[in-house]
Coordinates of C-alpha atoms and ligand atoms in Angstrom, one line a residue:
M1 CA -276.4 159.9 -66.7
R2 CA -273.4 158.9 -68.8
Y3 CA -271.8 157.6 -65.5
L4 CA -275.0 155.7 -64.7
S5 CA -275.2 154.2 -68.2
R6 CA -271.7 152.8 -67.8
F7 CA -273.2 150.4 -65.2
S8 CA -276.5 149.9 -67.0
F9 CA -276.3 146.1 -66.9
K10 CA -275.6 146.0 -63.2
L11 CA -278.3 148.7 -62.6
S12 CA -281.0 146.9 -64.6
L13 CA -280.2 143.7 -62.9
C14 CA -280.5 145.4 -59.5
A15 CA -283.8 147.0 -60.6
A16 CA -285.1 143.7 -61.9
L17 CA -284.2 141.9 -58.7
F18 CA -285.7 144.7 -56.6
T19 CA -289.0 144.5 -58.5
L20 CA -288.9 140.7 -58.3
S21 CA -288.6 140.9 -54.6
A22 CA -291.4 143.5 -54.4
A23 CA -293.6 141.3 -56.5
L24 CA -292.8 138.3 -54.3
L25 CA -293.6 140.4 -51.3
V26 CA -297.0 141.4 -52.7
G27 CA -297.9 138.1 -54.3
V28 CA -296.6 135.6 -51.7
V29 CA -295.5 137.1 -48.5
F30 CA -298.4 139.5 -48.0
P31 CA -301.1 136.7 -48.3
A32 CA -299.1 134.5 -46.0
V33 CA -298.8 137.2 -43.3
L34 CA -302.5 138.1 -43.7
R35 CA -303.5 134.5 -43.2
R36 CA -301.3 134.2 -40.1
A37 CA -302.9 137.4 -38.7
L38 CA -306.4 136.1 -39.4
G39 CA -305.5 132.7 -37.8
N40 CA -304.4 134.4 -34.6
S41 CA -307.3 136.9 -34.5
K42 CA -309.8 134.5 -32.8
Q43 CA -307.4 132.9 -30.3
A44 CA -308.0 135.3 -27.4
I45 CA -311.9 135.2 -27.8
L46 CA -312.1 131.4 -28.1
T47 CA -309.7 130.9 -25.2
D48 CA -311.8 133.2 -22.9
L49 CA -315.0 131.6 -24.0
S50 CA -313.7 128.1 -23.5
A51 CA -312.4 129.0 -20.1
A52 CA -315.8 130.4 -19.1
I53 CA -317.6 127.3 -20.4
R54 CA -315.2 124.9 -18.7
R55 CA -315.5 126.8 -15.4
D56 CA -319.3 126.5 -15.6
L57 CA -319.1 122.9 -16.4
A58 CA -316.7 122.1 -13.6
E59 CA -318.7 124.0 -11.0
N60 CA -322.3 123.4 -12.1
G61 CA -322.2 120.5 -14.5
A62 CA -323.7 122.7 -17.2
F63 CA -322.9 126.0 -18.9
S64 CA -324.9 129.1 -19.5
P65 CA -325.3 130.3 -23.1
L66 CA -323.9 133.6 -24.1
E67 CA -326.1 136.6 -23.4
E68 CA -327.2 137.0 -27.0
G69 CA -327.1 133.2 -27.5
F70 CA -324.5 131.4 -29.6
P71 CA -324.0 132.9 -33.0
S72 CA -324.6 130.4 -35.7
A73 CA -320.9 130.7 -36.7
L74 CA -319.9 129.3 -33.3
R75 CA -320.3 125.6 -32.5
V76 CA -319.8 124.3 -28.9
V77 CA -319.3 120.6 -28.4
V78 CA -319.0 119.2 -24.9
T79 CA -318.1 115.6 -24.0
G80 CA -318.2 113.5 -20.9
P81 CA -315.1 111.8 -19.5
D82 CA -315.8 108.9 -21.9
L83 CA -315.5 111.4 -24.7
S84 CA -319.1 110.8 -25.8
V85 CA -320.7 114.1 -26.9
S86 CA -323.3 115.4 -24.4
V87 CA -323.8 118.9 -25.9
D88 CA -323.6 120.1 -29.5
T89 CA -324.9 123.5 -30.5
S90 CA -325.0 122.6 -34.1
R91 CA -328.4 121.4 -35.3
S92 CA -327.5 120.3 -38.8
D93 CA -325.0 117.6 -38.0
S94 CA -325.3 117.0 -34.3
L95 CA -322.7 114.8 -32.7
I96 CA -324.7 114.1 -29.6
G97 CA -324.1 110.5 -28.4
K98 CA -321.1 110.1 -30.7
T99 CA -317.5 109.8 -29.5
L100 CA -315.5 113.0 -30.2
L101 CA -312.1 112.1 -31.7
L102 CA -310.2 115.1 -33.1
P103 CA -306.6 115.7 -33.9
G104 CA -305.1 117.0 -30.6
T105 CA -307.6 115.1 -28.4
E106 CA -304.8 113.3 -26.6
A107 CA -302.9 116.6 -26.0
A108 CA -306.0 118.3 -24.8
L109 CA -306.8 115.5 -22.3
S110 CA -303.3 115.8 -20.9
G111 CA -304.1 119.5 -20.1
E112 CA -302.8 121.3 -23.2
T113 CA -304.9 123.8 -25.1
V114 CA -305.1 122.9 -28.8
Y115 CA -305.7 125.8 -31.1
S116 CA -305.8 125.5 -34.9
F117 CA -306.8 127.5 -37.9
D118 CA -307.7 126.1 -41.3
Y119 CA -309.4 126.6 -44.6
E120 CA -312.1 124.1 -45.1
G121 CA -314.9 123.9 -47.7
A122 CA -314.6 127.6 -48.8
Q123 CA -314.5 128.9 -45.2
F124 CA -312.1 129.7 -42.5
V125 CA -312.3 127.5 -39.4
W126 CA -310.8 128.3 -36.0
N127 CA -310.7 125.3 -33.6
H128 CA -310.2 125.4 -29.9
L129 CA -310.0 122.2 -27.8
A130 CA -309.4 122.0 -24.1
S131 CA -310.2 119.7 -21.2
Y132 CA -312.2 120.3 -17.9
D133 CA -312.8 118.2 -14.9
G134 CA -315.6 115.9 -15.8
G135 CA -315.9 114.3 -12.3
S136 CA -314.6 110.8 -13.1
G137 CA -311.9 112.1 -15.4
P138 CA -311.0 114.8 -17.8
A139 CA -313.6 115.7 -20.5
L140 CA -313.5 118.0 -23.5
V141 CA -314.9 121.3 -24.6
Y142 CA -314.5 121.8 -28.4
L143 CA -315.1 125.3 -29.9
R144 CA -315.3 125.7 -33.7
Y145 CA -315.8 129.1 -35.3
S146 CA -316.4 129.2 -39.1
D147 CA -316.4 132.3 -41.3
P148 CA -317.1 131.9 -45.0
Q149 CA -317.2 135.7 -45.6
T150 CA -313.7 136.5 -44.3
A151 CA -312.4 133.5 -46.4
R152 CA -314.0 135.0 -49.5
I153 CA -312.5 138.4 -48.8
Y154 CA -309.1 136.8 -48.1
Q155 CA -309.4 134.8 -51.3
N156 CA -310.2 137.9 -53.4
A157 CA -307.4 139.9 -51.7
G158 CA -304.9 137.1 -52.3
A159 CA -305.9 136.8 -56.0
A160 CA -305.6 140.6 -56.4
A161 CA -302.2 140.6 -54.7
A162 CA -301.0 137.7 -56.8
L163 CA -302.2 139.6 -59.9
I164 CA -300.6 142.8 -58.9
G165 CA -297.4 140.9 -58.2
L166 CA -297.5 139.3 -61.6
L167 CA -298.3 142.5 -63.4
A168 CA -295.5 144.3 -61.5
L169 CA -293.2 141.5 -62.5
L170 CA -293.9 141.7 -66.3
P171 CA -292.1 145.0 -67.1
P172 CA -288.9 144.2 -65.3
L173 CA -289.0 140.7 -66.7
G174 CA -289.3 142.0 -70.2
F175 CA -286.6 144.5 -69.4
L176 CA -284.4 141.8 -68.0
I177 CA -285.0 139.6 -71.0
G178 CA -284.1 142.5 -73.3
Q179 CA -280.9 143.2 -71.3
I180 CA -279.9 139.5 -71.4
V181 CA -280.5 139.4 -75.2
L182 CA -278.4 142.6 -75.5
F183 CA -275.8 141.3 -73.2
A184 CA -275.5 138.0 -75.1
R185 CA -275.3 139.9 -78.5
T186 CA -272.6 142.2 -77.0
A187 CA -270.7 139.3 -75.5
N188 CA -270.8 137.5 -78.8
R189 CA -269.3 140.5 -80.6
L190 CA -266.8 140.9 -77.9
S191 CA -265.7 137.2 -78.1
A192 CA -265.6 137.3 -81.9
G193 CA -263.4 140.4 -81.7
T194 CA -261.1 138.8 -79.1
E195 CA -260.8 135.8 -81.3
R196 CA -259.8 138.0 -84.3
F197 CA -257.3 139.9 -82.3
A198 CA -255.9 136.7 -80.9
A199 CA -255.4 135.5 -84.5
G200 CA -253.5 138.7 -85.2
I201 CA -256.3 140.3 -87.3
Y202 CA -256.6 143.9 -86.1
S203 CA -258.3 145.4 -89.1
S204 CA -261.9 144.9 -88.0
P205 CA -262.6 146.4 -84.5
V206 CA -265.2 145.1 -82.1
G207 CA -267.0 148.4 -82.7
L208 CA -269.3 148.5 -79.6
S209 CA -270.7 152.0 -79.0
G210 CA -272.8 151.4 -75.8
H211 CA -271.9 152.6 -72.4
D212 CA -272.3 149.4 -70.5
E213 CA -269.4 147.4 -69.0
L214 CA -269.0 145.0 -72.0
S215 CA -269.0 147.8 -74.5
Y216 CA -266.4 149.6 -72.4
C217 CA -264.3 146.4 -72.5
G218 CA -264.8 146.3 -76.3
R219 CA -263.6 149.9 -76.7
M220 CA -260.5 149.1 -74.5
L221 CA -259.9 146.1 -76.7
D222 CA -260.2 148.2 -79.9
D223 CA -257.7 150.8 -78.5
F224 CA -255.4 147.9 -77.6
A225 CA -255.8 146.5 -81.2
V226 CA -255.0 149.9 -82.7
R227 CA -251.8 150.1 -80.6
Q228 CA -250.9 146.5 -81.3
A229 CA -251.5 147.0 -85.1
R230 CA -249.1 150.0 -84.9
T231 CA -246.5 148.0 -83.0
E232 CA -246.8 145.2 -85.5
E233 CA -246.4 147.6 -88.3
L234 CA -243.4 149.2 -86.7
R235 CA -241.9 145.8 -86.0
R236 CA -242.4 144.7 -89.6
R237 CA -240.9 147.9 -90.9
F238 CA -238.1 147.7 -88.4
V239 CA -237.2 144.1 -89.4
S240 CA -237.3 144.9 -93.1
D241 CA -235.3 148.2 -92.6
A242 CA -232.8 146.5 -90.4
S243 CA -232.3 143.6 -92.8
H244 CA -231.9 146.1 -95.6
E245 CA -229.5 148.3 -93.7
L246 CA -227.4 145.2 -92.7
K247 CA -227.6 143.7 -96.2
T248 CA -226.1 146.8 -97.9
P249 CA -222.7 146.8 -96.1
L250 CA -222.6 143.0 -96.2
A251 CA -223.1 143.1 -99.9
A252 CA -220.3 145.7 -100.2
V253 CA -218.0 143.6 -98.1
K254 CA -218.7 140.5 -100.2
L255 CA -218.2 142.5 -103.5
L256 CA -214.9 144.0 -102.2
S257 CA -213.5 140.7 -100.9
E258 CA -214.4 138.9 -104.1
S259 CA -212.7 141.6 -106.1
I260 CA -209.5 140.9 -104.0
L261 CA -209.9 137.2 -104.3
F262 CA -210.8 136.9 -108.0
T263 CA -208.9 139.8 -109.6
P264 CA -205.7 138.2 -111.1
D265 CA -202.5 140.1 -110.3
I266 CA -204.2 142.6 -108.1
S267 CA -201.8 145.3 -107.1
P268 CA -201.0 145.9 -103.4
E269 CA -202.4 149.4 -103.6
D270 CA -205.7 148.2 -104.9
T271 CA -205.8 145.5 -102.3
R272 CA -205.1 148.1 -99.7
D273 CA -207.9 150.4 -101.0
F274 CA -210.4 147.5 -101.0
L275 CA -209.4 146.5 -97.5
T276 CA -209.9 150.0 -96.4
D277 CA -213.4 150.0 -97.9
I278 CA -214.1 146.7 -96.2
N279 CA -212.9 148.1 -92.9
N280 CA -215.2 151.1 -93.3
E281 CA -218.2 148.9 -94.0
I282 CA -217.4 146.8 -91.0
D283 CA -217.2 150.0 -88.9
R284 CA -220.6 150.9 -90.2
L285 CA -222.0 147.5 -89.4
T286 CA -220.6 147.7 -85.9
R287 CA -222.1 151.2 -85.5
I288 CA -225.5 150.0 -86.6
C289 CA -225.4 146.9 -84.3
S290 CA -224.3 148.9 -81.2
R291 CA -226.9 151.6 -81.8
L292 CA -229.7 149.0 -82.2
L293 CA -228.6 147.5 -78.9
Q294 CA -228.8 150.9 -77.3
I295 CA -232.3 151.4 -78.5
S296 CA -233.5 148.1 -77.3
K297 CA -231.9 148.8 -73.9
Y298 CA -233.8 152.2 -73.6
D299 CA -237.0 150.5 -74.9
A300 CA -236.8 147.9 -72.2
S301 CA -237.7 150.2 -69.3
A302 CA -236.9 153.4 -67.5
A303 CA -235.8 151.4 -64.4
A304 CA -233.0 149.8 -66.4
V305 CA -231.5 153.2 -66.9
G306 CA -230.4 153.4 -63.2
A307 CA -231.9 156.8 -62.5
A308 CA -230.0 159.2 -60.3
R309 CA -230.0 163.0 -60.0
V310 CA -228.1 164.4 -63.0
D311 CA -226.9 168.0 -63.3
M312 CA -228.0 168.6 -66.9
R313 CA -226.1 171.9 -67.2
S314 CA -222.7 170.2 -66.6
V315 CA -223.6 167.4 -69.1
A316 CA -224.6 169.9 -71.8
E317 CA -221.4 171.8 -71.1
D318 CA -219.3 168.6 -71.5
V319 CA -221.0 167.8 -74.8
C320 CA -220.6 171.3 -76.2
R321 CA -217.0 171.3 -75.3
M322 CA -216.5 167.9 -77.0
L323 CA -218.2 169.2 -80.2
D324 CA -216.6 172.6 -80.3
L325 CA -213.8 171.4 -82.4
P326 CA -215.8 169.5 -85.0
A327 CA -218.1 172.5 -85.1
A328 CA -215.2 174.8 -85.7
D329 CA -214.0 172.5 -88.5
A330 CA -217.5 172.9 -90.1
G331 CA -217.3 176.7 -89.7
L332 CA -219.8 176.8 -86.9
V333 CA -219.9 178.1 -83.3
I334 CA -221.9 176.4 -80.6
R335 CA -223.5 179.1 -78.4
R336 CA -225.0 177.9 -75.2
E337 CA -227.3 179.4 -72.6
L338 CA -227.5 176.9 -69.8
Q339 CA -229.4 177.6 -66.6
E340 CA -228.0 176.2 -63.4
G341 CA -230.0 174.0 -61.2
C342 CA -231.6 171.9 -64.0
Y343 CA -231.7 168.4 -62.6
A344 CA -233.4 165.3 -64.1
A345 CA -233.8 161.7 -62.8
S346 CA -231.4 160.0 -65.2
N347 CA -227.7 159.1 -65.4
Y348 CA -224.8 160.9 -66.9
D349 CA -224.2 158.6 -69.9
L350 CA -227.8 158.6 -71.0
M351 CA -228.1 162.4 -70.8
Y352 CA -224.8 162.7 -72.6
Q353 CA -226.1 160.5 -75.4
I354 CA -229.3 162.6 -75.8
F355 CA -227.4 165.9 -75.9
F356 CA -224.6 164.6 -78.0
N357 CA -226.9 163.2 -80.8
L358 CA -228.9 166.4 -81.0
I359 CA -226.0 168.8 -80.9
E360 CA -224.0 166.7 -83.3
N361 CA -226.9 166.6 -85.8
A362 CA -227.2 170.4 -85.5
V363 CA -223.5 170.7 -86.3
K364 CA -223.8 168.1 -89.1
Y365 CA -226.9 169.7 -90.7
G366 CA -226.3 173.3 -89.7
K367 CA -225.1 176.0 -92.1
D368 CA -221.5 176.9 -92.6
G369 CA -220.5 180.2 -90.9
S370 CA -223.6 180.2 -88.7
E371 CA -224.1 179.1 -85.1
V372 CA -225.8 176.3 -83.2
R373 CA -227.7 177.5 -80.2
V374 CA -228.2 175.3 -77.1
Y375 CA -230.7 176.3 -74.4
L376 CA -231.3 174.7 -71.1
F377 CA -233.8 176.0 -68.5
S378 CA -236.4 174.9 -66.1
R379 CA -240.0 176.1 -66.2
D380 CA -243.0 174.9 -64.2
G381 CA -241.4 171.6 -63.1
T382 CA -240.2 170.8 -66.6
I383 CA -236.7 170.9 -68.0
H384 CA -236.5 172.3 -71.5
F385 CA -233.5 171.4 -73.6
I386 CA -233.5 173.1 -77.0
V387 CA -231.1 172.8 -79.9
D388 CA -231.5 175.3 -82.8
D389 CA -229.5 175.5 -86.0
D390 CA -229.6 177.6 -89.1
G391 CA -229.4 174.8 -91.7
E392 CA -231.9 173.8 -94.3
G393 CA -234.3 172.4 -91.8
I394 CA -236.3 169.2 -92.3
P395 CA -238.7 168.8 -95.2
E396 CA -242.3 169.0 -93.7
A397 CA -243.2 165.6 -95.2
D398 CA -240.4 164.0 -93.2
I399 CA -240.8 165.6 -89.8
R400 CA -243.4 163.0 -88.7
R401 CA -241.1 160.1 -89.4
I402 CA -237.8 161.7 -88.3
F403 CA -237.7 159.6 -85.1
D404 CA -238.4 156.3 -86.8
R405 CA -235.5 153.8 -86.8
F406 CA -233.3 154.0 -89.9
Y407 CA -235.2 157.0 -91.2
R408 CA -233.0 159.4 -93.1
V409 CA -234.1 162.4 -95.1
D410 CA -231.4 162.0 -97.7
R411 CA -230.2 158.4 -97.8
A412 CA -227.5 159.1 -100.4
R413 CA -226.0 161.9 -98.4
A414 CA -226.4 160.0 -95.1
R415 CA -224.1 157.2 -96.4
T416 CA -221.4 159.7 -97.1
T417 CA -221.8 161.3 -93.7
G418 CA -221.8 157.9 -92.1
G419 CA -225.4 158.4 -90.8
T420 CA -227.3 155.3 -89.8
G421 CA -230.7 157.0 -89.3
L422 CA -230.7 155.7 -85.7
G423 CA -229.4 158.7 -83.8
L424 CA -232.8 160.4 -83.3
A425 CA -234.5 157.0 -82.7
I426 CA -232.0 156.5 -79.8
V427 CA -232.8 160.0 -78.5
D428 CA -236.5 159.3 -78.7
A429 CA -236.2 155.9 -76.9
A430 CA -234.0 157.4 -74.3
V431 CA -236.2 160.4 -73.6
R432 CA -239.3 158.2 -73.4
S433 CA -237.5 156.0 -70.9
L434 CA -237.2 159.1 -68.7
N435 CA -240.9 159.9 -69.1
G436 CA -240.1 162.9 -71.2
S437 CA -240.9 163.9 -74.8
I438 CA -239.1 165.2 -77.8
S439 CA -240.3 167.2 -80.8
A440 CA -238.8 168.6 -84.0
E441 CA -239.9 171.7 -85.9
N442 CA -238.6 174.0 -88.5
R443 CA -237.7 177.5 -87.6
T444 CA -238.4 180.6 -89.6
P445 CA -236.9 181.6 -92.0
H446 CA -234.7 178.5 -91.9
G447 CA -233.2 175.9 -89.6
A448 CA -234.4 173.2 -87.3
R449 CA -235.3 173.1 -83.6
F450 CA -235.3 170.0 -81.4
T451 CA -237.0 170.3 -78.0
V452 CA -236.6 167.8 -75.2
L453 CA -238.9 168.1 -72.2
L454 CA -238.1 166.2 -69.1
P455 CA -239.6 166.2 -65.6
A456 CA -237.4 168.3 -63.3
V457 CA -236.2 166.9 -60.0
E458 CA -235.4 169.2 -57.1
P459 CA -231.8 170.4 -56.9
A460 CA -229.9 169.7 -53.7
E461 CA -229.3 173.5 -53.3
P462 CA -231.4 176.4 -54.7
P463 CA -230.5 177.1 -58.4
A464 CA -228.4 180.2 -59.2
K465 CA -229.8 182.5 -61.8
G466 CA -228.4 182.2 -65.4
G467 CA -229.1 180.5 -68.7
G468 CA -231.7 181.7 -71.1
R469 CA -234.7 181.0 -73.2
P470 CA -234.8 181.1 -76.9
Ligands
ADP1 P1 -228.3 160.1 -88.9 O1 -227.4 159.2 -88.2 O2 -228.5 159.7 -90.3 O3 -228.0 161.5 -88.7 P2 -230.5 160.6 -87.2 O4 -231.6 159.7 -86.7 O5 -229.7 161.4 -86.3 O6 -229.7 159.8 -88.3 O7 -231.3 161.7 -88.2 C1 -232.3 161.2 -89.1 C2 -232.5 162.2 -90.2 O8 -233.0 163.4 -89.6 C3 -231.2 162.6 -90.8 O9 -230.9 161.8 -91.9 C4 -231.4 164.1 -91.2 O10 -231.8 164.1 -92.5 C5 -232.5 164.6 -90.3 N1 -232.0 165.5 -89.3 C6 -231.6 165.2 -88.1 N2 -231.2 166.4 -87.4 C7 -231.3 167.4 -88.3 C8 -231.1 168.8 -88.3 N3 -230.7 169.4 -87.1 N4 -231.4 169.5 -89.4 C9 -231.9 168.9 -90.5 N5 -232.1 167.6 -90.6 C10 -231.9 166.8 -89.5

């Protein structure tokens, strides 16, 4: 029913058209067909009768009346070769002595049979005109059969059919008008909504709840508006965050350089310290810019990544090896359980970036003297990459925004650790460009877990057993 109602406008239009055709059939076609059938009904009788009369006239110069006499409805008119009427069975308006001139006379004289059917003076009339050999030339036999009763029945049947047709037409017509009104109202709301969205106003949705085609379009448009509003919001936030993030190091550079310029008799040591700070700020700016560029590259499309079959185990192993030393410096050990045969459609650098950012964070935010655990395994066609640490975890209120650009839980601390708040945003964009997903959660009793899920691709050879699950 729901499926049918999705096409309600089309269906009601079809139903209305169907009923309209049925009404036309009953009201117009049926009377026309009936009339045609009535018209043809007397042709055979009149033709036979005329043939018999003409034969008699040609052979005997006179014709014998029918056995039971001529019915009053039938009139027989016979002319001589000069077309003057010699016999007329009608008593009321006899044509005897008059010249018979009828439509079709010429055709009849040239040997054709002229048959016609008409409605005259509240009665049906069948006419038959044909010639016979009148001695000195062709003469005419004209038969005219009139029937007021059939005409009356036909008239009544026609009127009834027209009435039935009209009555049958009323409900679909009302229904169609209702549908058109509804359609116009829905179309108005849809176009008003489209105008609002085109003007960038996403706060008032089209709000169509029906199941017809236009309401369906309206709901699609509302979904689109919600997504667009979110994108706009993210864009606005991104622009303000990005300008803020860029402004801070720029202000520091300005302040430091002014200190060098405008401090009289500044010592070479102070100058060196200020220049070192300027250099650090410039490094930070460079880091932000290159990370932003990375995100926009991953945002562009998955195709831009240049996907190939990547052995994720060997990438994870490379990243762990690279971070073993900084981890040791922080008093941590990176323990890995990496299953062989985990392949994803990606490229080495992109996968490296994802693994590096997550494991580096775990080292950065992990607890001194504990371990960071890295798991890689494949299950049901999905590659699971999990990084666990035993640090403080992420405050519940921040988990939702952790993948937003420039989002840092502790901004003050992030500045000292050199964090830009872009590492997880890069991972998120990269994972999404590979049609995967990433999630963050807190572990019990403490610590954070980041899980990346990616579609697995078939390894070239069957995978060896190994690796583990958390
Ligand atoms: P940053 O460059 O500042 O580390 P990220 O995007 O990588 O930026 O991380 C964003 C924020 O998420 C960090 O400021 C940090 O507070 C939090 N975070 C990331 N990883 C972890 C983790 N393993 N444990 C706890 N907090 C984390």
